[in-house]
Coordinates of C-alpha atoms and ligand atoms in Angstrom, one line a residue:
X1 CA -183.3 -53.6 -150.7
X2 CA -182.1 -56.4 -152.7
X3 CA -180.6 -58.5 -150.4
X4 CA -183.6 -57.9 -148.2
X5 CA -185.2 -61.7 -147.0
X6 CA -188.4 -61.7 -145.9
X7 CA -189.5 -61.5 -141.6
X8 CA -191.1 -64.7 -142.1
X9 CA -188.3 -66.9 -143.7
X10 CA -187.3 -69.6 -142.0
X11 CA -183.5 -68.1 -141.7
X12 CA -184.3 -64.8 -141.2
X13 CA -186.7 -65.6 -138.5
X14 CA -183.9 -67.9 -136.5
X15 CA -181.3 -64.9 -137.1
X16 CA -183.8 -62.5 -135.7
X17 CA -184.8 -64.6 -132.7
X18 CA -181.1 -65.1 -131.9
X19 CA -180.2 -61.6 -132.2
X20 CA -182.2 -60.7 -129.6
X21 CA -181.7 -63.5 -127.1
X22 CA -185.7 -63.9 -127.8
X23 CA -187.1 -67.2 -126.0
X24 CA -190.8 -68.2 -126.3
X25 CA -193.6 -67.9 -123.8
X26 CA -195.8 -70.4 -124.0
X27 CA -198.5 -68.5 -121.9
X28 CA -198.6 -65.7 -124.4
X29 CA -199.5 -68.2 -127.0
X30 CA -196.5 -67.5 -128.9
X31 CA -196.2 -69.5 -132.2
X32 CA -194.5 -67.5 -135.3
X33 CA -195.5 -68.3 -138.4
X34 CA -192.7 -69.3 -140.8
X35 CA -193.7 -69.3 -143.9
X36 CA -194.4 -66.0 -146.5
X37 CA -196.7 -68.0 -148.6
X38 CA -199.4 -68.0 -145.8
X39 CA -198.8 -64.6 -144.9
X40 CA -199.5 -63.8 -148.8
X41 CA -202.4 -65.5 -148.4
X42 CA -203.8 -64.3 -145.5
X43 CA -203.2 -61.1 -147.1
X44 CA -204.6 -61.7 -150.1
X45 CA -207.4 -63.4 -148.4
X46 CA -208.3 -60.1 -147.0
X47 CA -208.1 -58.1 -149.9
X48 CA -205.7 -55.6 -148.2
X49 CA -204.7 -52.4 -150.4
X50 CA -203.5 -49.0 -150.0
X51 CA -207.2 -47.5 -149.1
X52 CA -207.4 -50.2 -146.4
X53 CA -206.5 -49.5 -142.5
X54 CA -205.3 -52.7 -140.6
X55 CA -205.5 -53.6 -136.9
X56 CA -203.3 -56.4 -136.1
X57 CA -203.4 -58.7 -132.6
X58 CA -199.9 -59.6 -131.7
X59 CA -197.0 -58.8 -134.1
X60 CA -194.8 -61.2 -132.7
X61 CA -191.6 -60.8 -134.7
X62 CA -193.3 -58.8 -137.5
X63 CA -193.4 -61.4 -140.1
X64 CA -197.8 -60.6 -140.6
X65 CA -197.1 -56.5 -139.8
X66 CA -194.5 -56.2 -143.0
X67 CA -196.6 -58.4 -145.5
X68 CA -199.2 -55.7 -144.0
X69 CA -197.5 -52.9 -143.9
X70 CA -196.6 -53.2 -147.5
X71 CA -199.9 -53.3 -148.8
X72 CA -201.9 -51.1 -145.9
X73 CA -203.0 -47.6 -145.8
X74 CA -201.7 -48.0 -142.5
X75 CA -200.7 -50.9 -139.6
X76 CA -202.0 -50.4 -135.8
X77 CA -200.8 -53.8 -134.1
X78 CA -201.2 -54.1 -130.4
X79 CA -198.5 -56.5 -128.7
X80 CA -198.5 -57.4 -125.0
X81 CA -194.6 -58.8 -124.5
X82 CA -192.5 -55.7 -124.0
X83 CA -189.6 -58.0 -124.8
X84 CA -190.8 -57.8 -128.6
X85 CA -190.9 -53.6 -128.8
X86 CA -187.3 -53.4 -129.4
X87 CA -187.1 -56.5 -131.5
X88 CA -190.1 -55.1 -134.1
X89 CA -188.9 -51.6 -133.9
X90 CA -185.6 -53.2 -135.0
X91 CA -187.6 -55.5 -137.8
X92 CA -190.0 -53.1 -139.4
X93 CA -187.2 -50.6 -139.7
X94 CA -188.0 -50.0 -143.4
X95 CA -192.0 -49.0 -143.1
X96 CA -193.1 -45.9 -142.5
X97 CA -196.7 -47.0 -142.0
X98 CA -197.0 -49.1 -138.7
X99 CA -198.0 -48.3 -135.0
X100 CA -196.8 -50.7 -132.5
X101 CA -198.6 -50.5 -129.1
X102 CA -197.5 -52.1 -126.1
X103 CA -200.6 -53.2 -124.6
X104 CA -203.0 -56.2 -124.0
X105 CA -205.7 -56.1 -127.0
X106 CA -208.3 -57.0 -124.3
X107 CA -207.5 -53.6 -122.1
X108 CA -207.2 -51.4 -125.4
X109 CA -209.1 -48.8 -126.5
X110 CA -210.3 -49.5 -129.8
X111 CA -212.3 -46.7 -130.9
X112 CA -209.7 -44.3 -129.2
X113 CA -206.4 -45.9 -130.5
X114 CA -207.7 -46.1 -133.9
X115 CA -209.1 -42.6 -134.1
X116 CA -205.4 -41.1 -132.9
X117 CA -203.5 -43.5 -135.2
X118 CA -205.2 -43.6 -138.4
X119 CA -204.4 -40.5 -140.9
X120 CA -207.4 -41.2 -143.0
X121 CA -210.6 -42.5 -142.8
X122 CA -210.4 -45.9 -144.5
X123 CA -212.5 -49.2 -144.2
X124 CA -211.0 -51.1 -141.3
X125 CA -210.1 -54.6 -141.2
X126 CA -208.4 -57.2 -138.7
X127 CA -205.9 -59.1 -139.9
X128 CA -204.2 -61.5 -137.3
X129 CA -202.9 -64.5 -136.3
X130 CA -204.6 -64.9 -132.9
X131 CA -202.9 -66.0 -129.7
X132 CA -204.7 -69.2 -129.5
X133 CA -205.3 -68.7 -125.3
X134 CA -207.7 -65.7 -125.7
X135 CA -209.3 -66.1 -129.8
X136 CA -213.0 -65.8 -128.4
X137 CA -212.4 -63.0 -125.6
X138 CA -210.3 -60.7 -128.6
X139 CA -212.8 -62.1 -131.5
X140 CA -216.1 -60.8 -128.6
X141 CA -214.1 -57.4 -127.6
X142 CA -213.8 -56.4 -131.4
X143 CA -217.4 -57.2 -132.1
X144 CA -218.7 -55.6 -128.5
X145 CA -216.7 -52.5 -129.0
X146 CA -218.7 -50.5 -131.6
X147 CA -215.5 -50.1 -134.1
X148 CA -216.5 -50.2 -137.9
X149 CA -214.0 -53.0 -138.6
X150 CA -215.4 -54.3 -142.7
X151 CA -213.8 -57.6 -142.3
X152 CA -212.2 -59.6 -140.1
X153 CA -208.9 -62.7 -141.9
X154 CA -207.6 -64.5 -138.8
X155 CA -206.3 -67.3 -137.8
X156 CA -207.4 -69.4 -134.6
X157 CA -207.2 -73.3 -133.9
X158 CA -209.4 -75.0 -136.7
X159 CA -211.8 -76.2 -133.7
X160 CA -212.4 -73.0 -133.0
X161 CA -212.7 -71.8 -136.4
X162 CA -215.0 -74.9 -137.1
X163 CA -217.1 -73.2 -134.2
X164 CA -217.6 -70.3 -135.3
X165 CA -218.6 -71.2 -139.0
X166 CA -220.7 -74.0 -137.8
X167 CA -224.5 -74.4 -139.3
X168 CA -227.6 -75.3 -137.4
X169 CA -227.9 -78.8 -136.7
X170 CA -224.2 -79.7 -136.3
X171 CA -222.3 -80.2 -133.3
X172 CA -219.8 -77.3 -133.5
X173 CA -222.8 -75.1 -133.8
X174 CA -223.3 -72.9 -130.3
X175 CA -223.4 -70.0 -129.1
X176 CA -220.3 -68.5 -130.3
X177 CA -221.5 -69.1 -134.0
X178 CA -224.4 -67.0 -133.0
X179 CA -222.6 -64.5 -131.5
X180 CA -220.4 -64.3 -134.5
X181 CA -222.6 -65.0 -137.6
X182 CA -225.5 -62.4 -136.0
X183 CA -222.9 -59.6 -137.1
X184 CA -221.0 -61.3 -139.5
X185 CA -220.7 -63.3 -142.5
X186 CA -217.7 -66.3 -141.5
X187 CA -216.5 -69.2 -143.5
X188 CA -213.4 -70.8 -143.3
X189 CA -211.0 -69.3 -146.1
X190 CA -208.0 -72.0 -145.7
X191 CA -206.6 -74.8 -143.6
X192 CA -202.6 -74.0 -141.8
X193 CA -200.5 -77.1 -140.9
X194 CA -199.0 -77.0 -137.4
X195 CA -195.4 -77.3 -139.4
X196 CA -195.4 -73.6 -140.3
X197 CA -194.9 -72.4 -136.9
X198 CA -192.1 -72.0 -134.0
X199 CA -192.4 -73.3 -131.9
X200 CA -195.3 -76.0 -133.3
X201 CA -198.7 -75.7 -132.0
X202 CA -200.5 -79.3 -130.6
X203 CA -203.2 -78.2 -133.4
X204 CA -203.8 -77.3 -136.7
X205 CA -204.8 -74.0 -137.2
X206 CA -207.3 -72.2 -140.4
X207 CA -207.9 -68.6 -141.6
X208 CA -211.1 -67.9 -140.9
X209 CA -212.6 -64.6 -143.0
X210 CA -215.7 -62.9 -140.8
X211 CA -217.5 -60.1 -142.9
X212 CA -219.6 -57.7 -141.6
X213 CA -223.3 -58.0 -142.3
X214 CA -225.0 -54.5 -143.6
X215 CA -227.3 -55.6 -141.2
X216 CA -227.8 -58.0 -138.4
X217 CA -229.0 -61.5 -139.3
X218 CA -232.0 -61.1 -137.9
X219 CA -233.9 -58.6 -136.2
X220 CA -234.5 -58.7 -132.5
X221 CA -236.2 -56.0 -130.6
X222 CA -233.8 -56.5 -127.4
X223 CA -229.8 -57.7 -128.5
X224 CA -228.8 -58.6 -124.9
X225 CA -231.6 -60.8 -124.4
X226 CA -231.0 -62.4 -127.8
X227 CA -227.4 -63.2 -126.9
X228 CA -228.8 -64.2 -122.9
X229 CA -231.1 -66.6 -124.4
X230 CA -229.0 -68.2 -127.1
X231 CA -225.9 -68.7 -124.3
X232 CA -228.8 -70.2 -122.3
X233 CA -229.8 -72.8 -124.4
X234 CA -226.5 -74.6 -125.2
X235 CA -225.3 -74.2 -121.4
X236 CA -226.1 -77.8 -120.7
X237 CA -225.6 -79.2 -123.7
X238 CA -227.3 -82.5 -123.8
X239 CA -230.3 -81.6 -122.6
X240 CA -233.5 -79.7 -124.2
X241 CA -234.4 -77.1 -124.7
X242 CA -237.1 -76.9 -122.4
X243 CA -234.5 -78.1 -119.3
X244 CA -232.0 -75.2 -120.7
X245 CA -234.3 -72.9 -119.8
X246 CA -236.0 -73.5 -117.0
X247 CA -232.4 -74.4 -115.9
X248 CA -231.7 -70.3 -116.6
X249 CA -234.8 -68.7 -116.5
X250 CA -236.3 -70.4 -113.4
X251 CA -238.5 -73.3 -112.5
X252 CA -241.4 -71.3 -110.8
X253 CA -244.7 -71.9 -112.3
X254 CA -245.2 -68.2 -113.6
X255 CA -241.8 -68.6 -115.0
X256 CA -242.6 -71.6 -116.9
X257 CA -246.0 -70.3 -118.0
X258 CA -244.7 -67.5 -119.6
X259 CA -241.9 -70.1 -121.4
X260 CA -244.6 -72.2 -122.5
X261 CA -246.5 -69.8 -123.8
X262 CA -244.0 -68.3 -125.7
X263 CA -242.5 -71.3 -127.7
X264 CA -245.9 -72.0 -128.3
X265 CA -246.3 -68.9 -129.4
X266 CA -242.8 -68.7 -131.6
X267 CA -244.0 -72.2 -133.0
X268 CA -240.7 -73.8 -131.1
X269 CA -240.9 -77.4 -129.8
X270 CA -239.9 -77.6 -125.9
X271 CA -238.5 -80.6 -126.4
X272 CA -235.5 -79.7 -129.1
X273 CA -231.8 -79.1 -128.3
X274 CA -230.6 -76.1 -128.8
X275 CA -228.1 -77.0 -131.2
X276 CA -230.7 -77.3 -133.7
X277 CA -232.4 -73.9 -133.8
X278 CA -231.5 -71.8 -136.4
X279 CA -230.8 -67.6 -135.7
X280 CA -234.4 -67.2 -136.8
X281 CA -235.6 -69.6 -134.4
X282 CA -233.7 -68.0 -131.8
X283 CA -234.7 -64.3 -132.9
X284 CA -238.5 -65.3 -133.1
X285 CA -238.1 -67.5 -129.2
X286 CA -236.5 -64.1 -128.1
X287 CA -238.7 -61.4 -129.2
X288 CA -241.7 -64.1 -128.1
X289 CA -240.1 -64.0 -125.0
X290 CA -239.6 -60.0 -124.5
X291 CA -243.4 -59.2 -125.8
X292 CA -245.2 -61.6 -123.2
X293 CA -244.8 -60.3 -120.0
X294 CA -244.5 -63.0 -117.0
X295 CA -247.8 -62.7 -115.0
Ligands
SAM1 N1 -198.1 -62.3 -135.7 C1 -197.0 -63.2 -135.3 C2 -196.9 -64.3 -136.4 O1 -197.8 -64.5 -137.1 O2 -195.8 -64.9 -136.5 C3 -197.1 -63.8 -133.9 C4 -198.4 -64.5 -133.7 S1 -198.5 -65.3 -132.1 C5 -199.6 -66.6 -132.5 C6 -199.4 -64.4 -131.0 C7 -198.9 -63.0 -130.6 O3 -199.8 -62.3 -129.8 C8 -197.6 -63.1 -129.8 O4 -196.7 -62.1 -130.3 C9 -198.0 -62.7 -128.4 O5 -197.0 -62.1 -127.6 C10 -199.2 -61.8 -128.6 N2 -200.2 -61.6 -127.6 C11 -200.5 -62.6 -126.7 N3 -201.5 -62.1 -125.9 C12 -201.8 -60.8 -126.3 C13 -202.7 -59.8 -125.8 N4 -203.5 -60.0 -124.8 N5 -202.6 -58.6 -126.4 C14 -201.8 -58.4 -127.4 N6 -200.9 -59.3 -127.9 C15 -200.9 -60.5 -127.3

């Protein structure tokens, strides 16, 4: 394979795309990444190696899958635009180690799929550049659907990214950092500039790295509620806590007895915003909550 270029080259990519009369669909959030440096680094980011299985959202082309697929165990990458089957069964010719499925990530069997696909039990990982129209619904259906995935490298729009990193007491911080950082550890590995891709995104993108916690953050007695409760208090975002709630819970008296008497009891101030609670906070507000019983 010495004359072999690299999926991701600018060239290569171009010759591809024309070879197959490929055009892009916008809806599908369809932005290939250009550049084998980044893919390197997303890879290396992830600490992929040959007693690693991957999972991969959207192939595209196949630039991410063959950086993958050369340093996998093995590559299950689920791709919704049946127009890109023949073009990455064309590309990723050479590897041995890749499953492409035609099918929306959002529909797919995880757990199922990745029992019938991977040879070996290995410690799972996602490694993906997100289509940027769906990042929180596939980032929630990996972390709802029970599959032992170690670690998660992927990119997203930076503001999304910011989102999900975000700390207590600043304004990207909601419930989607909750949701997130009470399974996993996130931070931001690196920052993409829009001129990597084709077509260009309107936004600049980063590689977020999410690993798994050996335990939840903190420990609630009653996980839905938890995650009910912390959606509740950023759903109207400028106001308190206290309005949040009553805005969800109800604004009955016995309802509002049994609130009162529970921040009071969680040590919680009524009149805070959400936004500056901390998972503790929330964990203490919601096992509060679930223990008193509304008279
Ligand atoms: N991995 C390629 C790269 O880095 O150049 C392409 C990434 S592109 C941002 C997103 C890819 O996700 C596209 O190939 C698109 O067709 C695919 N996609 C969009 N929605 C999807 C879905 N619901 N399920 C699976 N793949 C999807």
């Amino acid at each position: 394979m010495t004359e072999y270029k690299e999926i991701a080259t600018p060239s290569r990519t171009r010759e591809i795309l024309k070879k197959h009369g490929f055009s892009f669909k916008k809806s599908l959030g369809q932005n290939f990444l250009t550049e084998p440096n980044i893919l390197r680094k997303i890879v290396e980011t992830a600490a992929v190696d040959k007693q690693t299985n991957v999972i991969e959202v959207g192939p595209g082309i196949g630039a991410l899958t063959e950086q993958l697929a050369m340093n996998a165990a093995q590559v299950l990458a689920f791709e919704i635009d049946d127009r890109l089957i023949p073009v990455l069964a064309d590309t990723l010719t050479p590897y041995d180690n890749i499953t492409v499925v035609h099918q929306d990530v959002l529909k797919a069997d995880l757990i199922g799929t990745s029992q019938s696909v991977f040879k070996q039990e290995l410690p799972l990982k996602v490694v993906a550049n997100l289509p940027y129209y769906i990042t929180t619904p596939i980032m929630m259906h990996f972390l709802e659907s029970d599959l032992d995935v170690s670690e998660m490298v992927v990119m997203m729009q930076k503001e999304v990214a910011d989102r999900i990193s975000a700390k207590p007491g600043t304004k990207a911080y909601g419930s989607l950092s909750i949701a997130v950082q009470y399974f996993m550890e996130a931070s931001i590995a690196f920052i993409v500039p829009k001129t990597v891709f084709i077509p260009q995104p309107n936004v600049d993108s980063a590689i977020i790295k999410l690993t798994k916690r050996a335990r939840p953050a903190v420990e609630v007695t009653n996980e839905q509620a938890f995650f009910k409760l912390t959606k509740a208090s950023f759903q109207l975002r400028r106001k308190t806590l206290w309005n949040n709630l009553i805005h969800y819970y109800g604004k009955d008296e016995a309802t509002k007895a049994w609130l009162t008497a529970s921040l009071t009891e969680a040590e919680i101030e009524p009149s805070r915003r959400g936004e500056t609670l901390s998972l503790e906070e929330f964990a203490r507000l919601s096992n509060t909550l679930e223990k008193n019983v509304k008279s």
